[in-house]
Short mmCIF file of C-alpha atoms in Angstrom, two decimals:
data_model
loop_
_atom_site.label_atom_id
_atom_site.label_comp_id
_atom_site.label_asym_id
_atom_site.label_seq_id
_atom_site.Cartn_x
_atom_site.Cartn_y
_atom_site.Cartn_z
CA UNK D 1 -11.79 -4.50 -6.70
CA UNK D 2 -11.67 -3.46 -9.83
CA UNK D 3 -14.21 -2.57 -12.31
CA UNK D 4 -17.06 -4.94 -12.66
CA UNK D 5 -15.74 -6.32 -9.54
CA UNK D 6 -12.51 -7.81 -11.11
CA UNK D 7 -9.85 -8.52 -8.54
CA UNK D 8 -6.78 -7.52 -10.23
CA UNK D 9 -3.62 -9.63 -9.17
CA UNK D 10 -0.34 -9.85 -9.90
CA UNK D 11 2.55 -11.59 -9.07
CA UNK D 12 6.31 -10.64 -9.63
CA UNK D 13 9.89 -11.84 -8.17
CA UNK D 14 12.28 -9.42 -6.58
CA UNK D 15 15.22 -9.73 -4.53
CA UNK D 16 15.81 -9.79 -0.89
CA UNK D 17 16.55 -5.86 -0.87
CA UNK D 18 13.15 -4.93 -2.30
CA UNK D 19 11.57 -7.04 0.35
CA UNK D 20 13.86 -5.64 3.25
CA UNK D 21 12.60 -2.24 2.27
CA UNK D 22 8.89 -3.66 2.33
CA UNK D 23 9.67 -4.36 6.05
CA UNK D 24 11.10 -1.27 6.56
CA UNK D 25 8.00 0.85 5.46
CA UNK D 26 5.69 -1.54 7.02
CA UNK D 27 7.25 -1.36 10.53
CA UNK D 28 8.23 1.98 9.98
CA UNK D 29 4.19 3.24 9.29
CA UNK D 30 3.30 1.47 12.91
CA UNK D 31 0.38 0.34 10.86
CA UNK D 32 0.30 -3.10 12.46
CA UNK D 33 -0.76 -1.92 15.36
CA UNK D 34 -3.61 -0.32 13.95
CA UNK D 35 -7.44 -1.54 13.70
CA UNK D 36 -9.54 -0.79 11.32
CA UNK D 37 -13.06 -1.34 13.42
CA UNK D 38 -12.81 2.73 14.45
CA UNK D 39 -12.49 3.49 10.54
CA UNK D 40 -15.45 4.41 8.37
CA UNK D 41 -16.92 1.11 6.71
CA UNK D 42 -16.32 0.79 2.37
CA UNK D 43 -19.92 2.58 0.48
CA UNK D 44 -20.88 3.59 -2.63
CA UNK D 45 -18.06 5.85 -3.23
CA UNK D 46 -15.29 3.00 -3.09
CA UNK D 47 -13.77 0.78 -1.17
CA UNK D 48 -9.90 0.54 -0.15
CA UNK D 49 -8.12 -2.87 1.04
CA UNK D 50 -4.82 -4.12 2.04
CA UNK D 51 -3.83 -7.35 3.28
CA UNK D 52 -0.46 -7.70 4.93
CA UNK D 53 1.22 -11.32 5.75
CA UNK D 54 4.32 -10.20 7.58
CA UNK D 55 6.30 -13.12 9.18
CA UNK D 56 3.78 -15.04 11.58
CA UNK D 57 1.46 -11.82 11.72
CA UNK D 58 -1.46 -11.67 9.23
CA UNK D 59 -3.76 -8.66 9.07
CA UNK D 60 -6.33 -7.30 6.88
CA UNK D 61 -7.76 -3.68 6.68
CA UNK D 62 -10.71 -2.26 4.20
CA UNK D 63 -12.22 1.04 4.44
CA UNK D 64 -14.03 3.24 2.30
CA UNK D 65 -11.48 5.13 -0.24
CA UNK D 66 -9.84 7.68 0.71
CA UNK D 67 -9.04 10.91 -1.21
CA UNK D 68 -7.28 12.82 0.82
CA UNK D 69 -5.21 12.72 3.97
CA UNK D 70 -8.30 14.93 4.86
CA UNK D 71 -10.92 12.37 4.59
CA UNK D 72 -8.84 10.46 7.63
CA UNK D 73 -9.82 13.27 9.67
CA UNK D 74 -13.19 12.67 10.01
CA UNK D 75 -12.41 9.17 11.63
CA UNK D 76 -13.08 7.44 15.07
CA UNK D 77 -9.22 6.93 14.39
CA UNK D 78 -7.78 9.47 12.74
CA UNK D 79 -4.21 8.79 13.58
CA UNK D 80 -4.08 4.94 12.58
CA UNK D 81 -6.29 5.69 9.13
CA UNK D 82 -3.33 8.70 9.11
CA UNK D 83 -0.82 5.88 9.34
CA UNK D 84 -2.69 3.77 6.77
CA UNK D 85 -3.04 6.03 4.04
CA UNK D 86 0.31 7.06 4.23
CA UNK D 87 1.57 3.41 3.97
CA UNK D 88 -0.56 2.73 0.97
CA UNK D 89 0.95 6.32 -0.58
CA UNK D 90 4.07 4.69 0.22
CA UNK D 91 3.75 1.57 -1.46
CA UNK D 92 2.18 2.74 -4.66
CA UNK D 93 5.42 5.09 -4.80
CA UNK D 94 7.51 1.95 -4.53
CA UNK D 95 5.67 -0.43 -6.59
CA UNK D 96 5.57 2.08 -9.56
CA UNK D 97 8.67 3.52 -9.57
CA UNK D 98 9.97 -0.81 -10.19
CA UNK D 99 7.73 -1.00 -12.75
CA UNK D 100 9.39 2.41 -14.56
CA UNK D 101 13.09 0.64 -13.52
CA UNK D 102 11.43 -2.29 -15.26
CA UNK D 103 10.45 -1.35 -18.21
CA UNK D 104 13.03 1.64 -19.15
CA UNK D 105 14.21 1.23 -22.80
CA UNK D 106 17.59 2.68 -22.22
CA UNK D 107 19.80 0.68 -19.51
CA UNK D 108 21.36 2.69 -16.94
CA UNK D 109 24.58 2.12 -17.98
CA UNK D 110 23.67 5.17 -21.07
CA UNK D 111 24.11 7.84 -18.19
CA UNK D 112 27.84 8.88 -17.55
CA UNK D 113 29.27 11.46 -15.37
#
C-alpha cells in the first residue's frame, strides 16, 4: 500500500534470464518454506507484503515493516523473517538496478577498454 492506500502496480517484460535469476534468489532465500503466522502482524507503523506465484506454488506473506534486520529479531521466527527480509533487500536491489539499465542516457557501447 501506498499512500492513501493506493496499491501501486506495475507491469514490465523481461527476458527469460531476468526471470531465471528471479528463481534463483527465490529458491536460493529458502523463503518458501517459510510461514508468516510466527511473524509480528502489520500496525500502525506499516505494513510489508509479498506475494510470490512460483510455478504451481502460490504464497503470500505480510508483516509489519521492517527497518532493520534487527527488528526480525524480536520474532516468534526470527530465522524465516531473517530469510524474508533479506529476499525483499534482494529484490529491490534487482528491480532498481533494471530500471537504472533502463533508463541510462548513454548506451553501453560509450565505455571502451
Amino acid at each position: 500500500m501506498y499512500q492513501n492506500n493506493e496499491l501501486i502496480r506495475k507491469e514490465m517484460y523481461c527476458h527469460q534470464s531476468v526471470l531465471e535469476e528471479l528463481k534463483r534468489i527465490i529458491d536460493d532465500s529458502q523463503v518458501m518454506k517459510a510461514d508468516d503466522k510466527l511473524w509480528p502482524e502489520p500496525d500502525k507503523v506499516g505494513r510489508q507484503e509479498l506475494e510470490i506465484v512460483y510455478g504451481r506454488e502460490h504464497i503470500s506473506f505480510a508483516t509489519t515493516k521492517i527497518g532493520s534486520i534487527n527488528d526480525t529479531q524480536d520474532s516468534e521466527d526470527p530465522e524465516g523473517m531473517k530469510n524474508f527480509y533479506y529476499l525483499v533487500l534482494d529484490l529491490k536491489t534487482l528491480v532498481f538496478s533494471m530500471i537504472d539499465l533502463h533508463f541510462r542516457i548513454k548506451p553501453l557501447g560509450h565505455l571502451k577498454a
